Amino acid sequence: MNKLNKAFMVVVIIYFLQGLIHNIGHPVTPAFVTHLGIPDQMFGVFYSTMSLGLVIGAPIWGVVADRGNKKIAMVGGLLIYSIGQFAFAYVNNMYWMVFFRLLSGIGVSASVTLFISHTVEISKPENRAKHLAWMAAALALGRSVGYWVGGFISSNETMVSLLGTGEDSLERIFLIQALLNVVHATMIYLFIKEVKRDITLQKKPNFFQSFKNIKSINSTLLIFLIALIFMSIAHTNLSKYLDVYFNELDYSTGFIGDYNLIIGIVGILTSIFIVPLIIKFNKNLLVLQIIQITSMIAVIYVFRANDFIMAIYSVFMVFIIGQAIFQPLEQNFIADQAEDFLYSTTMGVRQSFYSIGMVIGPLIGGVLFAIKPIYVFDFSVLMMGIGFILILLVNYKLKKNQSHS
């Protein structure tokens, strides 16, 4: 294994651990919020506030990283995230919980953004989409293992007795998460290597110019970024409110963890075996369109199926597979627009657009879920439909530009 491959595999392993640690608290959050007597609608507010932190933090950390301080930015952001998660669990005040979720989002946006930009920097252009697929797979598997761990240590009698993580003490899950996150930050500091740059050629971006540091935010790219917002709304609500829906149907945190482990395995197998085949066709936008259509059909069916559990373990996997394919293709499309040495800034812009959907989605989803749970998933289908139309428009404009060139 050459030096570059070793560097990339280190990033993959640490990114997997990030997905694991950051998702330990997810399967217990609905039950934790309910146990505190907080209205169910606040689950959406908590998630949206954290996403707002991503919107704010991503371009800032991107600029800091492109000034040559990527590793320090990632470590600092993760420590802020640990403080936010710990305080969220122990402050016992709904309004302060909202504030600390915002702080968590600002902190975690550093590593969320900079792992991807680092991957782009250490990858040759011809390997970039494949490497991004591996990163997506590592994150998906890490998330699923994290869900499983969170569900296991909060529902298994032995683990509950050992750690004191029963339904009356779910805040300890977040304490464990915060401590593990400090270990994760230490690993980044020790094992992630900064990319050597020719400083004389490097531009010095600032926050107010960060949204201008893509080669050209022309109408085509802007439409794609707006499409990303709508698809983010759909993906976020389908991911987060499925957990809430399971909780509503009285499935245990252990069941939620087990299910998310399975979809993580499906995601990583898709990224390893299917994504490389799709990349060879070089029809990324067409694939994104197909993903939207098939995902819409799958979601409409699943939440109206007579046997919901059978449908969620079978037909819903169409959406899971599509999402695993979607992420590396859209990231690669945007990375192609970045200037040399401004990959972190560019990915900060991309993360901000994506996170806007993560803010809007749960807020609307919380209202819809309170009216009727299935409305959340119908709304997600509508958002995917709008995303599909916008990608069609992007494809049309690209073909038009090529015909004139």
CSV table of C-alpha atoms in Angstrom, one decimal:
chain,number,residue,atom,x,y,z
A,1,MET,CA,0.0,0.0,0.0
A,2,ASN,CA,1.6,3.3,-1.0
A,3,LYS,CA,1.8,6.4,1.1
A,4,LEU,CA,-1.3,8.1,-0.3
A,5,ASN,CA,-3.4,5.0,0.2
A,6,LYS,CA,-2.3,4.7,3.7
A,7,ALA,CA,-3.2,8.3,4.4
A,8,PHE,CA,-6.6,7.8,2.9
A,9,MET,CA,-7.3,4.6,4.8
A,10,VAL,CA,-6.4,6.4,8.1
A,11,VAL,CA,-9.0,9.1,7.1
A,12,VAL,CA,-11.6,6.4,6.4
A,13,ILE,CA,-11.1,4.7,9.8
A,14,ILE,CA,-11.3,7.9,11.7
A,15,TYR,CA,-14.3,9.1,9.7
A,16,PHE,CA,-16.0,5.8,10.6
A,17,LEU,CA,-15.3,6.4,14.3
A,18,GLN,CA,-16.8,9.9,13.9
A,19,GLY,CA,-20.0,8.5,12.5
A,20,LEU,CA,-20.1,6.0,15.3
A,21,ILE,CA,-19.5,8.4,18.2
A,22,HIS,CA,-21.7,11.2,16.8
A,23,ASN,CA,-24.8,8.9,16.5
A,24,ILE,CA,-24.7,7.1,19.9
A,25,GLY,CA,-27.2,9.6,21.2
A,26,HIS,CA,-29.7,9.5,18.3
A,27,PRO,CA,-31.7,6.4,19.1
A,28,VAL,CA,-32.4,7.6,22.6
A,29,THR,CA,-33.0,11.3,21.9
A,30,PRO,CA,-36.8,10.9,21.3
A,31,ALA,CA,-37.2,8.9,24.5
A,32,PHE,CA,-34.9,11.3,26.4
A,33,VAL,CA,-37.0,14.4,25.2
A,34,THR,CA,-40.2,12.6,26.1
A,35,HIS,CA,-39.0,11.6,29.5
A,36,LEU,CA,-38.2,15.2,30.3
A,37,GLY,CA,-41.8,16.1,29.6
A,38,ILE,CA,-40.8,18.3,26.6
A,39,PRO,CA,-43.4,18.4,23.7
A,40,ASP,CA,-42.6,16.1,20.8
A,41,GLN,CA,-42.5,19.1,18.4
A,42,MET,CA,-39.3,20.2,20.2
A,43,PHE,CA,-37.4,17.2,18.8
A,44,GLY,CA,-37.6,18.9,15.4
A,45,VAL,CA,-36.5,22.2,17.0
A,46,PHE,CA,-33.5,20.6,18.6
A,47,TYR,CA,-32.4,18.9,15.4
A,48,SER,CA,-33.0,22.1,13.3
A,49,THR,CA,-31.0,24.2,15.8
A,50,MET,CA,-28.1,21.9,15.5
A,51,SER,CA,-28.3,22.1,11.7
A,52,LEU,CA,-28.4,25.9,11.9
A,53,GLY,CA,-25.1,25.6,13.7
A,54,LEU,CA,-23.8,23.6,10.7
A,55,VAL,CA,-25.0,26.4,8.4
A,56,ILE,CA,-23.2,29.0,10.4
A,57,GLY,CA,-20.1,27.0,11.2
A,58,ALA,CA,-19.3,25.2,8.0
A,59,PRO,CA,-18.1,28.2,5.9
A,60,ILE,CA,-16.2,29.6,8.9
A,61,TRP,CA,-14.3,26.4,9.5
A,62,GLY,CA,-13.7,26.1,5.8
A,63,VAL,CA,-12.0,29.4,5.7
A,64,VAL,CA,-9.9,28.6,8.8
A,65,ALA,CA,-8.8,25.3,7.2
A,66,ASP,CA,-7.8,26.9,3.9
A,67,ARG,CA,-5.6,29.3,5.8
A,68,GLY,CA,-3.5,26.3,6.8
A,69,ASN,CA,-5.1,25.3,10.1
A,70,LYS,CA,-7.3,22.3,9.1
A,71,LYS,CA,-6.3,19.9,11.9
A,72,ILE,CA,-6.6,22.5,14.6
A,73,ALA,CA,-10.0,23.5,13.3
A,74,MET,CA,-11.2,19.9,13.4
A,75,VAL,CA,-10.0,19.3,16.9
A,76,GLY,CA,-11.3,22.6,18.2
A,77,GLY,CA,-14.7,22.0,16.6
A,78,LEU,CA,-15.0,18.6,18.1
A,79,LEU,CA,-14.2,19.8,21.6
A,80,ILE,CA,-16.9,22.5,21.2
A,81,TYR,CA,-19.2,19.7,20.1
A,82,SER,CA,-18.4,17.7,23.2
A,83,ILE,CA,-19.3,20.6,25.5
A,84,GLY,CA,-22.5,21.2,23.6
A,85,GLN,CA,-23.7,17.6,23.8
A,86,PHE,CA,-22.8,17.3,27.5
A,87,ALA,CA,-24.6,20.5,28.4
A,88,PHE,CA,-27.6,19.5,26.3
A,89,ALA,CA,-28.1,16.4,28.4
A,90,TYR,CA,-27.6,17.9,31.8
A,91,VAL,CA,-28.9,21.5,31.7
A,92,ASN,CA,-32.5,20.4,32.2
A,93,ASN,CA,-34.0,23.5,30.6
A,94,MET,CA,-35.7,23.4,27.3
A,95,TYR,CA,-34.4,26.8,26.1
A,96,TRP,CA,-30.8,26.3,27.2
A,97,MET,CA,-31.0,22.9,25.4
A,98,VAL,CA,-31.8,24.7,22.2
A,99,PHE,CA,-28.7,27.0,22.7
A,100,PHE,CA,-26.4,24.1,23.4
A,101,ARG,CA,-27.7,22.2,20.3
A,102,LEU,CA,-26.7,25.3,18.3
A,103,LEU,CA,-23.3,25.2,19.9
A,104,SER,CA,-23.0,21.5,19.1
A,105,GLY,CA,-23.8,22.2,15.4
A,106,ILE,CA,-21.2,24.9,15.1
A,107,GLY,CA,-18.6,22.6,16.6
A,108,VAL,CA,-19.4,19.5,14.6
A,109,SER,CA,-19.5,21.4,11.3
A,110,ALA,CA,-15.7,21.5,11.4
A,111,SER,CA,-15.1,17.8,11.0
A,112,VAL,CA,-18.2,17.2,8.9
A,113,THR,CA,-16.9,19.7,6.3
A,114,LEU,CA,-13.1,19.2,6.6
A,115,PHE,CA,-13.0,15.4,6.3
A,116,ILE,CA,-14.6,15.7,2.9
A,117,SER,CA,-12.3,18.5,1.7
A,118,HIS,CA,-9.3,16.6,3.0
A,119,THR,CA,-10.4,13.6,1.0
A,120,VAL,CA,-10.7,15.7,-2.1
A,121,GLU,CA,-7.2,17.2,-1.5
A,122,ILE,CA,-5.4,13.8,-1.1
A,123,SER,CA,-7.3,12.1,-4.0
A,124,LYS,CA,-6.4,12.2,-7.7
A,125,PRO,CA,-9.2,13.6,-9.8
A,126,GLU,CA,-9.9,10.2,-11.4
A,127,ASN,CA,-10.1,8.6,-7.9
A,128,ARG,CA,-12.1,11.3,-6.2
A,129,ALA,CA,-15.6,10.0,-6.7
A,130,LYS,CA,-14.5,6.5,-5.6
A,131,HIS,CA,-12.8,7.9,-2.5
A,132,LEU,CA,-15.8,10.0,-1.6
A,133,ALA,CA,-18.0,6.8,-2.0
A,134,TRP,CA,-15.7,5.1,0.5
A,135,MET,CA,-16.0,8.0,2.9
A,136,ALA,CA,-19.8,7.9,2.5
A,137,ALA,CA,-19.7,4.2,3.3
A,138,ALA,CA,-17.5,4.7,6.3
A,139,LEU,CA,-19.8,7.4,7.7
A,140,ALA,CA,-23.0,5.3,7.0
A,141,LEU,CA,-21.6,2.3,8.7
A,142,GLY,CA,-20.3,4.3,11.6
A,143,ARG,CA,-23.7,6.0,12.0
A,144,SER,CA,-25.4,2.6,12.0
A,145,VAL,CA,-23.0,1.1,14.5
A,146,GLY,CA,-23.4,4.2,16.6
A,147,TYR,CA,-27.2,3.8,16.5
A,148,TRP,CA,-26.8,0.2,17.5
A,149,VAL,CA,-24.4,0.9,20.3
A,150,GLY,CA,-26.7,3.7,21.7
A,151,GLY,CA,-29.7,1.4,21.5
A,152,PHE,CA,-27.8,-1.6,23.0
A,153,ILE,CA,-26.3,0.2,26.0
A,154,SER,CA,-29.7,1.8,26.8
A,155,SER,CA,-31.8,-1.4,26.5
A,156,ASN,CA,-29.5,-4.3,27.3
A,157,GLU,CA,-30.0,-5.2,31.0
A,158,THR,CA,-26.3,-5.9,31.6
A,159,MET,CA,-25.2,-2.7,30.0
A,160,VAL,CA,-27.9,-0.7,31.8
A,161,SER,CA,-26.8,-2.1,35.1
A,162,LEU,CA,-23.1,-1.5,34.4
A,163,LEU,CA,-23.4,2.0,33.0
A,164,GLY,CA,-26.6,3.3,34.6
A,165,THR,CA,-28.1,4.1,31.2
A,166,GLY,CA,-31.7,3.1,31.8
A,167,GLU,CA,-34.7,5.1,30.7
A,168,ASP,CA,-34.5,7.3,33.8
A,169,SER,CA,-30.8,8.1,33.1
A,170,LEU,CA,-30.5,8.5,29.4
A,171,GLU,CA,-28.4,11.6,29.8
A,172,ARG,CA,-25.5,9.3,30.6
A,173,ILE,CA,-25.5,8.3,26.9
A,174,PHE,CA,-24.6,11.8,26.0
A,175,LEU,CA,-21.9,11.9,28.6
A,176,ILE,CA,-20.3,8.8,27.1
A,177,GLN,CA,-20.6,10.3,23.7
A,178,ALA,CA,-18.9,13.5,24.8
A,179,LEU,CA,-16.0,11.6,26.4
A,180,LEU,CA,-15.5,9.4,23.4
A,181,ASN,CA,-15.5,12.5,21.2
A,182,VAL,CA,-12.5,13.9,23.1
A,183,VAL,CA,-10.7,10.6,22.3
A,184,HIS,CA,-11.7,11.0,18.7
A,185,ALA,CA,-10.4,14.6,18.6
A,186,THR,CA,-7.1,13.3,20.0
A,187,MET,CA,-6.8,10.7,17.2
A,188,ILE,CA,-7.3,13.4,14.6
A,189,TYR,CA,-4.5,15.5,16.1
A,190,LEU,CA,-2.2,12.5,16.2
A,191,PHE,CA,-2.9,10.7,12.9
A,192,ILE,CA,-4.3,13.2,10.3
A,193,LYS,CA,-1.5,14.8,8.2
A,194,GLU,CA,-1.9,18.3,6.8
A,195,VAL,CA,-1.6,18.5,3.0
A,196,LYS,CA,1.6,20.4,2.0
A,197,ARG,CA,0.8,23.5,0.0
A,198,ASP,CA,2.7,26.1,-2.0
A,199,ILE,CA,1.7,29.0,0.2
A,200,THR,CA,2.8,31.5,-2.4
A,201,LEU,CA,0.0,30.3,-4.7
A,202,GLN,CA,-2.6,30.0,-2.0
A,203,LYS,CA,-5.3,32.6,-1.7
A,204,LYS,CA,-6.3,33.9,1.6
A,205,PRO,CA,-10.1,33.5,1.9
A,206,ASN,CA,-12.2,35.2,4.4
A,207,PHE,CA,-15.7,34.4,5.7
A,208,PHE,CA,-17.5,37.1,3.7
A,209,GLN,CA,-15.9,36.0,0.5
A,210,SER,CA,-16.3,32.3,1.1
A,211,PHE,CA,-19.5,32.0,-0.9
A,212,LYS,CA,-17.6,33.5,-3.9
A,213,ASN,CA,-14.7,31.1,-3.8
A,214,ILE,CA,-16.2,28.5,-6.1
A,215,LYS,CA,-14.9,29.0,-9.7
A,216,SER,CA,-18.2,30.4,-10.8
A,217,ILE,CA,-21.5,30.3,-9.0
A,218,ASN,CA,-23.3,30.5,-12.3
A,219,SER,CA,-26.9,29.8,-12.6
A,220,THR,CA,-26.4,26.1,-13.3
A,221,LEU,CA,-24.4,25.5,-10.1
A,222,LEU,CA,-26.7,27.7,-8.1
A,223,ILE,CA,-29.7,25.6,-9.2
A,224,PHE,CA,-27.8,22.5,-8.2
A,225,LEU,CA,-27.1,23.9,-4.8
A,226,ILE,CA,-30.8,24.9,-4.4
A,227,ALA,CA,-31.8,21.4,-5.5
A,228,LEU,CA,-29.5,20.1,-2.7
A,229,ILE,CA,-31.5,22.0,-0.2
A,230,PHE,CA,-34.8,20.3,-1.2
A,231,MET,CA,-33.1,16.9,-1.3
A,232,SER,CA,-31.6,17.5,2.1
A,233,ILE,CA,-35.0,18.3,3.5
A,234,ALA,CA,-36.3,15.0,2.3
A,235,HIS,CA,-33.3,12.9,3.4
A,236,THR,CA,-33.2,14.6,6.8
A,237,ASN,CA,-36.9,14.0,7.6
A,238,LEU,CA,-36.9,10.5,6.3
A,239,SER,CA,-33.9,9.7,8.5
A,240,LYS,CA,-34.8,11.5,11.7
A,241,TYR,CA,-38.6,11.1,11.8
A,242,LEU,CA,-38.4,7.4,11.0
A,243,ASP,CA,-36.8,7.1,14.5
A,244,VAL,CA,-39.6,9.2,16.0
A,245,TYR,CA,-42.1,7.1,14.1
A,246,PHE,CA,-40.6,3.9,15.5
A,247,ASN,CA,-40.8,5.4,19.0
A,248,GLU,CA,-44.5,6.4,18.3
A,249,LEU,CA,-45.2,2.8,17.4
A,250,ASP,CA,-43.6,1.7,20.7
A,251,TYR,CA,-40.5,0.0,19.3
A,252,SER,CA,-37.6,0.0,21.7
A,253,THR,CA,-34.3,1.9,21.4
A,254,GLY,CA,-32.7,-1.5,20.8
A,255,PHE,CA,-34.9,-2.1,17.8
A,256,ILE,CA,-34.1,1.3,16.4
A,257,GLY,CA,-30.4,0.6,16.9
A,258,ASP,CA,-30.6,-2.8,15.2
A,259,TYR,CA,-32.5,-1.4,12.2
A,260,ASN,CA,-30.0,1.4,11.7
A,261,LEU,CA,-27.1,-1.2,11.8
A,262,ILE,CA,-28.8,-3.1,9.0
A,263,ILE,CA,-29.3,0.0,6.8
A,264,GLY,CA,-25.6,1.0,7.5
A,265,ILE,CA,-24.5,-2.4,6.2
A,266,VAL,CA,-26.7,-1.9,3.1
A,267,GLY,CA,-25.1,1.5,2.6
A,268,ILE,CA,-21.5,0.4,2.8
A,269,LEU,CA,-22.1,-2.5,0.5
A,270,THR,CA,-23.7,-0.1,-2.0
A,271,SER,CA,-20.7,2.3,-1.8
A,272,ILE,CA,-18.2,-0.5,-2.2
A,273,PHE,CA,-19.8,-2.5,-5.0
A,274,ILE,CA,-22.4,-0.4,-6.8
A,275,VAL,CA,-21.0,3.2,-6.7
A,276,PRO,CA,-17.7,2.3,-8.6
A,277,LEU,CA,-19.7,0.7,-11.4
A,278,ILE,CA,-22.0,3.7,-11.7
A,279,ILE,CA,-19.0,6.1,-11.8
A,280,LYS,CA,-17.7,4.3,-14.9
A,281,PHE,CA,-20.7,5.3,-16.9
A,282,ASN,CA,-20.0,9.0,-16.2
A,283,LYS,CA,-23.7,9.9,-16.2
A,284,ASN,CA,-23.9,11.3,-12.7
A,285,LEU,CA,-26.8,13.7,-13.2
A,286,LEU,CA,-28.9,11.0,-14.9
A,287,VAL,CA,-28.2,8.7,-12.0
A,288,LEU,CA,-29.3,11.4,-9.6
A,289,GLN,CA,-32.6,11.8,-11.5
A,290,ILE,CA,-33.2,8.0,-11.4
A,291,ILE,CA,-32.5,7.9,-7.7
A,292,GLN,CA,-35.1,10.6,-7.0
A,293,ILE,CA,-37.8,8.9,-9.0
A,294,THR,CA,-37.3,5.4,-7.5
A,295,SER,CA,-36.9,6.8,-3.9
A,296,MET,CA,-40.2,8.7,-4.3
A,297,ILE,CA,-42.0,5.6,-5.4
A,298,ALA,CA,-40.5,3.5,-2.5
A,299,VAL,CA,-41.4,6.0,0.2
A,300,ILE,CA,-45.0,6.4,-1.0
A,301,TYR,CA,-45.4,2.6,-0.9
A,302,VAL,CA,-43.7,1.9,2.4
A,303,PHE,CA,-45.7,4.1,4.6
A,304,ARG,CA,-49.0,2.8,3.2
A,305,ALA,CA,-48.0,-0.9,3.1
A,306,ASN,CA,-50.2,-3.3,5.0
A,307,ASP,CA,-47.1,-5.0,6.5
A,308,PHE,CA,-45.0,-1.9,7.5
A,309,ILE,CA,-42.1,-3.9,9.0
A,310,MET,CA,-41.7,-6.1,5.9
A,311,ALA,CA,-41.8,-3.0,3.7
A,312,ILE,CA,-39.3,-1.1,5.8
A,313,TYR,CA,-36.9,-4.0,5.6
A,314,SER,CA,-37.3,-4.5,1.9
A,315,VAL,CA,-38.8,-1.7,-0.3
A,316,PHE,CA,-37.3,1.1,1.8
A,317,MET,CA,-33.9,-0.2,1.1
A,318,VAL,CA,-34.4,1.3,-2.4
A,319,PHE,CA,-34.2,4.7,-0.7
A,320,ILE,CA,-31.2,3.6,1.4
A,321,ILE,CA,-29.3,2.4,-1.6
A,322,GLY,CA,-30.2,5.5,-3.6
A,323,GLN,CA,-28.9,7.8,-0.7
A,324,ALA,CA,-25.6,5.9,-0.6
A,325,ILE,CA,-25.1,6.5,-4.3
A,326,PHE,CA,-26.4,10.1,-4.2
A,327,GLN,CA,-23.9,11.6,-1.7
A,328,PRO,CA,-20.5,10.9,-3.4
A,329,LEU,CA,-21.9,11.9,-6.8
A,330,GLU,CA,-23.2,15.3,-5.7
A,331,GLN,CA,-20.0,15.9,-3.7
A,332,ASN,CA,-17.8,15.1,-6.6
A,333,PHE,CA,-19.9,17.4,-8.9
A,334,ILE,CA,-19.4,20.3,-6.5
A,335,ALA,CA,-15.7,19.5,-5.9
A,336,ASP,CA,-15.1,19.8,-9.7
A,337,GLN,CA,-16.0,23.5,-9.4
A,338,ALA,CA,-13.5,24.2,-6.7
A,339,GLU,CA,-10.2,26.2,-7.2
A,340,ASP,CA,-7.0,24.6,-6.1
A,341,PHE,CA,-6.3,25.0,-2.3
A,342,LEU,CA,-9.9,26.2,-1.7
A,343,TYR,CA,-11.5,22.8,-1.3
A,344,SER,CA,-12.3,23.4,2.3
A,345,THR,CA,-14.0,26.7,1.6
A,346,THR,CA,-15.9,25.2,-1.3
A,347,MET,CA,-17.1,22.2,0.8
A,348,GLY,CA,-18.0,24.7,3.5
A,349,VAL,CA,-20.4,26.4,1.1
A,350,ARG,CA,-21.8,23.0,0.0
A,351,GLN,CA,-22.3,22.0,3.6
A,352,SER,CA,-24.1,25.3,4.4
A,353,PHE,CA,-26.6,24.7,1.5
A,354,TYR,CA,-27.2,21.1,2.6
A,355,SER,CA,-27.6,22.2,6.2
A,356,ILE,CA,-30.2,24.7,5.3
A,357,GLY,CA,-32.4,21.8,4.3
A,358,MET,CA,-31.5,20.1,7.7
A,359,VAL,CA,-32.8,23.3,9.4
A,360,ILE,CA,-36.0,23.7,7.5
A,361,GLY,CA,-36.9,20.0,7.2
A,362,PRO,CA,-37.3,19.1,10.9
A,363,LEU,CA,-39.1,22.3,11.7
A,364,ILE,CA,-41.8,21.6,9.2
A,365,GLY,CA,-41.6,17.9,9.9
A,366,GLY,CA,-42.3,18.5,13.6
A,367,VAL,CA,-45.5,20.3,12.8
A,368,LEU,CA,-46.6,17.7,10.2
A,369,PHE,CA,-45.8,14.8,12.5
A,370,ALA,CA,-48.0,16.3,15.3
A,371,ILE,CA,-50.9,16.5,12.8
A,372,LYS,CA,-50.4,13.1,11.3
A,373,PRO,CA,-47.1,11.2,11.1
A,374,ILE,CA,-47.5,10.0,7.5
A,375,TYR,CA,-47.6,13.7,6.4
A,376,VAL,CA,-43.9,14.0,7.2
A,377,PHE,CA,-43.0,11.3,4.7
A,378,ASP,CA,-45.4,12.6,2.1
A,379,PHE,CA,-43.8,16.0,2.4
A,380,SER,CA,-40.4,14.3,1.9
A,381,VAL,CA,-41.7,12.8,-1.4
A,382,LEU,CA,-42.7,16.3,-2.5
A,383,MET,CA,-39.3,17.7,-1.7
A,384,MET,CA,-37.6,14.9,-3.7
A,385,GLY,CA,-39.9,15.8,-6.6
A,386,ILE,CA,-38.8,19.4,-6.6
A,387,GLY,CA,-35.2,18.3,-6.4
A,388,PHE,CA,-35.7,16.0,-9.4
A,389,ILE,CA,-37.1,18.9,-11.4
A,390,LEU,CA,-34.2,21.1,-10.5
A,391,ILE,CA,-31.7,18.4,-11.5
A,392,LEU,CA,-33.5,18.1,-14.8
A,393,LEU,CA,-33.0,21.8,-15.3
A,394,VAL,CA,-29.3,21.6,-14.4
A,395,ASN,CA,-28.8,18.8,-16.9
A,396,TYR,CA,-30.6,20.8,-19.6
A,397,LYS,CA,-28.5,23.9,-18.9
A,398,LEU,CA,-25.2,21.9,-19.0
A,399,LYS,CA,-26.1,20.3,-22.3
A,400,LYS,CA,-27.1,23.7,-23.7
A,401,ASN,CA,-23.8,25.2,-22.6
A,402,GLN,CA,-21.8,22.3,-24.1
A,403,SER,CA,-23.6,22.7,-27.5
A,404,HIS,CA,-22.6,26.4,-27.5
A,405,SER,CA,-19.0,25.8,-26.6
